[in-house]
Coordinates of C-alpha atoms in Angstrom, one line a residue:
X1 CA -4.7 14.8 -1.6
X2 CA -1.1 13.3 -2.1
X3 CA 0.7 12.7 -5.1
X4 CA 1.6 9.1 -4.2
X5 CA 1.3 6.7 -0.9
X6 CA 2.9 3.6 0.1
X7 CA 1.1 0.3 1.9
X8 CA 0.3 -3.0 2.2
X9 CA -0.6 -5.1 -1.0
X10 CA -3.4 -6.9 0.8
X11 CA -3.9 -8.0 4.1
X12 CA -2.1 -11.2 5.2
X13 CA -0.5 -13.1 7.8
X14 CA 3.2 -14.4 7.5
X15 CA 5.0 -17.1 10.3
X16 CA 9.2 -17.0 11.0
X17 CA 10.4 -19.5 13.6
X18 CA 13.5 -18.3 15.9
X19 CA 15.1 -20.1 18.6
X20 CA 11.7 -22.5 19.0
X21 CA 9.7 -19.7 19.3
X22 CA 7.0 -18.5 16.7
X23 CA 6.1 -15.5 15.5
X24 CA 3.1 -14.7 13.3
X25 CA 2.7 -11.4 11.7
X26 CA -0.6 -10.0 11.3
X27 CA -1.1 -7.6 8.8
X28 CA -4.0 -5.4 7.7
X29 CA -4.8 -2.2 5.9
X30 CA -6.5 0.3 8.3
X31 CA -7.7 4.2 7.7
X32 CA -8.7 4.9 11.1
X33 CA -7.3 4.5 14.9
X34 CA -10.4 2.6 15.9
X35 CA -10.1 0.2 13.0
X36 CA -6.4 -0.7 14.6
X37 CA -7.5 -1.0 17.6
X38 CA -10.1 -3.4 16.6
X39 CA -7.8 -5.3 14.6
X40 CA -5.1 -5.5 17.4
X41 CA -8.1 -6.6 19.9
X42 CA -9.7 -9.9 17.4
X43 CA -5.4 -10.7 17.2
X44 CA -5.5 -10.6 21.0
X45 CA -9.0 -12.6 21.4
X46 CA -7.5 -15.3 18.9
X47 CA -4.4 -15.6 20.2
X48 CA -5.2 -15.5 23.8
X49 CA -2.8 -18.6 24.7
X50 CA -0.1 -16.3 23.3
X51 CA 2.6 -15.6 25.6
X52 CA 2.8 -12.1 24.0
X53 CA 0.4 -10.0 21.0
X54 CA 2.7 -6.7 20.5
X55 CA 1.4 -4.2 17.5
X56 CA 2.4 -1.1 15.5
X57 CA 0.6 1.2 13.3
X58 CA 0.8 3.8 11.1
X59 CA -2.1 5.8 9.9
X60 CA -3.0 9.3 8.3
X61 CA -1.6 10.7 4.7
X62 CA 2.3 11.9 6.9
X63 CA 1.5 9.3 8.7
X64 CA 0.3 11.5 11.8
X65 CA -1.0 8.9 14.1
X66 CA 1.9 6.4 14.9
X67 CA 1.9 3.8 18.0
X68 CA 3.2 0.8 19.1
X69 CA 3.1 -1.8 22.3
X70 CA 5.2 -4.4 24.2
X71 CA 2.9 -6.5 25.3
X72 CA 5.0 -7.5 28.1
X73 CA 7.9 -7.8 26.6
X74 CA 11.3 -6.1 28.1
X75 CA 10.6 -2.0 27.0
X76 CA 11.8 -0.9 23.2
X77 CA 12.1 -4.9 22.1
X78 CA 8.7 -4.9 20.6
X79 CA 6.8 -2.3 19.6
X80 CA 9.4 0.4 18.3
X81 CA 11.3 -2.3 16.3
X82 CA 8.2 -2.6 14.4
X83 CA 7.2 0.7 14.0
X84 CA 10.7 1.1 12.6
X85 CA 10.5 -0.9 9.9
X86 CA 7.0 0.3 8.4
X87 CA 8.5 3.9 8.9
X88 CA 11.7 2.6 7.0
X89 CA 9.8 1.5 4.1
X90 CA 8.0 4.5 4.0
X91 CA 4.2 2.9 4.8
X92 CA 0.6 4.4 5.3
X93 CA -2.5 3.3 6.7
X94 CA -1.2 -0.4 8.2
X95 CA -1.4 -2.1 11.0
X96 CA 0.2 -5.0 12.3
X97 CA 0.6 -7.5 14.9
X98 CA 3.1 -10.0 16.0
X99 CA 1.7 -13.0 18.2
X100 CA 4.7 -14.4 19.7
X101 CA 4.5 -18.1 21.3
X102 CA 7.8 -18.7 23.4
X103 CA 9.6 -21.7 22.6
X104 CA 12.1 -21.6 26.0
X105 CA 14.9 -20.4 24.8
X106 CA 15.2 -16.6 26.1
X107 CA 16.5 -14.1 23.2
X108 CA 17.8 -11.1 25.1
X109 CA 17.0 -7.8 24.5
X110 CA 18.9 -7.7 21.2
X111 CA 17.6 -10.7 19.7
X112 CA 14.1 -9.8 20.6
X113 CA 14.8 -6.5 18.5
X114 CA 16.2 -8.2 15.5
X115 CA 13.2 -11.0 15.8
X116 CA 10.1 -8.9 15.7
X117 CA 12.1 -6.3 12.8
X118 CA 12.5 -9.8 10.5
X119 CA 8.7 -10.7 11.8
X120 CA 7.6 -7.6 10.8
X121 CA 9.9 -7.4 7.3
X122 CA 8.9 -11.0 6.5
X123 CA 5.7 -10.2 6.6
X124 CA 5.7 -7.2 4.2
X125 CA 7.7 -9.8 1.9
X126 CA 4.6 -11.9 2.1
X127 CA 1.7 -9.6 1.3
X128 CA 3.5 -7.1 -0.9
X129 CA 3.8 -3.6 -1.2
X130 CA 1.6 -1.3 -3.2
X131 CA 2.3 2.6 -4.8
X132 CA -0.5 4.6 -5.4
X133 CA -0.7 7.4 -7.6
X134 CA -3.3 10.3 -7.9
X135 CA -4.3 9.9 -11.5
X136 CA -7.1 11.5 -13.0
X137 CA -9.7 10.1 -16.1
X138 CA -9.2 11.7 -19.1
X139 CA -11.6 10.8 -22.4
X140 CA -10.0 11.4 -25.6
X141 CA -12.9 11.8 -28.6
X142 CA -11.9 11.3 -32.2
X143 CA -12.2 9.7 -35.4
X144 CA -11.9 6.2 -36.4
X145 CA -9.1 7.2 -38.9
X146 CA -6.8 8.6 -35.8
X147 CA -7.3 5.3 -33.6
X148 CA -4.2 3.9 -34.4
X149 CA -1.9 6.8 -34.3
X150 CA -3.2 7.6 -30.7
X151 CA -2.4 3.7 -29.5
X152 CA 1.1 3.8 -31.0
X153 CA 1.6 6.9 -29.0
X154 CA 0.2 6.4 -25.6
X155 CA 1.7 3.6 -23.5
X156 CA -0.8 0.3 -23.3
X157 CA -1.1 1.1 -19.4
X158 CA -2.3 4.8 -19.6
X159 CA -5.5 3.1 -21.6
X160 CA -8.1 2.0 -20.0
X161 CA -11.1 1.5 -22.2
X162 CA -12.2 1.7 -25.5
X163 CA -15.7 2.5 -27.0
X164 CA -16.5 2.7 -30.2
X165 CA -19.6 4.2 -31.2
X166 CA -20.5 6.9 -34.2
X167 CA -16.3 8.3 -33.1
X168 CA -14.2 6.5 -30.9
X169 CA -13.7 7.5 -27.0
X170 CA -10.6 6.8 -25.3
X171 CA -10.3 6.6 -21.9
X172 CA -6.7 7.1 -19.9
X173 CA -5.5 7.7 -16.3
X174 CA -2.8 10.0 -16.2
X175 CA -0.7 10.9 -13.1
X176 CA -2.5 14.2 -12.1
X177 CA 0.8 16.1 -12.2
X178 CA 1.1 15.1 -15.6
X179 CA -2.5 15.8 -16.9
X180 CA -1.8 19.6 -18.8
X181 CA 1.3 18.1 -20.2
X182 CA -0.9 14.8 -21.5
X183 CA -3.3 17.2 -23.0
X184 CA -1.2 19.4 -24.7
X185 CA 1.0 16.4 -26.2
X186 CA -2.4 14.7 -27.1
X187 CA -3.8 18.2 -28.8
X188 CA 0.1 18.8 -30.9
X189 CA 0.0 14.6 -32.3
X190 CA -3.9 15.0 -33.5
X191 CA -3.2 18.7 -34.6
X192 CA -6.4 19.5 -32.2
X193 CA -8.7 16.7 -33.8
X194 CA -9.8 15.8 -30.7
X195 CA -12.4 16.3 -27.7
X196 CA -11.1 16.2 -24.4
X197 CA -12.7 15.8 -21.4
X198 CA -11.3 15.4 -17.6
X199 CA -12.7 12.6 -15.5
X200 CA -13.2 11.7 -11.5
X201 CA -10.0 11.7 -9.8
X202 CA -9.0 9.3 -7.9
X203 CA -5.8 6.7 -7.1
X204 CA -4.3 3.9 -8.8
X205 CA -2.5 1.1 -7.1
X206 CA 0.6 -0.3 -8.5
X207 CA 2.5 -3.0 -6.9
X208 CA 6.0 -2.7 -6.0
X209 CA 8.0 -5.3 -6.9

């Protein structure tokens, strides 16, 4: 598994206006090439008056599974612009479409470029942007009388509950790179008053603002 990955806060949809014409970015989270595809087909289906539906994805942990489409439009106006700026922001696992109703006013090759990159940029504006980290749960057991000293120590985001019961269990997420270091520090500031026990791994999502 990765240290950290990069996506799509949530799925969304976000509209720019150029030259009369519209374009509507369609954004969605996606973990597999069939859930793209099924994505880019109900944006197709609902936008079927559309004078053009072209799409970009990126999916796997290097992002191994990249493609991108026209739809109709002039070769490399679409599809590739797109794709560029997901790759430029460094995104996993996202798909998105822009449904493009023509307005009459042609845009040339170059504008076309620059419109569906702003589509595609304004749309990541929109939904936001998300880092995950590999952090792992790590439960901290001690006595009552070493509560505090453990808060004033630990950042307020690295806990994540507290139960008290006949000695107090403190539970943290701590970036898994970090987790020996953690324990170690943790062992030194209770002078080893203190049961530790590693957790399920898994990631944490922090947006990006």
């Amino acid at each position: 598994m990765q240290a950290t990955y990069k996506t799509i806060k949530t799925d969304g949809l976000a509209e720019t206006e150029i030259k009369k014409s519209r374009f509507l970015c369609h954004l969605k989270r996606v973990t597999s090439e069939e859930e793209a595809k099924a994505f880019i087909q109900g944006i197709k289906k609902e936008h079927w008056k559309a004078n053009h539906n072209c799409s970009a994805y990126l999916i796997g942990e290097r992002s191994e599974i990249q493609r991108s489409s026209d739809d109709g439009e002039p070769s490399g106006t679409a599809g590739v612009p797109m794709l560029e700026v997901l790759k430029k922001n460094d995104l996993i696992n996202v798909c998105v479409v822009v449904t493009r109703y023509f307005g009459g006013i042609k845009l040339g090759a170059g504008g076309l470029i620059r419109a569906y990159s702003h589509a595609v940029s304004h749309g990541l504006q929109t939904v936001g942007l998300v880092m995950g980290k590999l952090q792992q749960e790590i439960s901290l057991d001690l006595d009552y009388s070493l509560l505090g000293k453990l808060q004033n120590s630990l950042p307020e985001t690295t806990i994540k509950e507290t139960i008290f019961a006949e000695k107090v269990t403190v539970i943290c997420r701590v970036d898994e790179e970090q987790v020996e270091n953690f324990e170690a520090e943790i062992i030194d500031l209770l002078q080893g008053q203190v049961t530790i026990t590693r957790g399920a791994t898994g990631y944490e999502e922090i947006p990006i603002e």
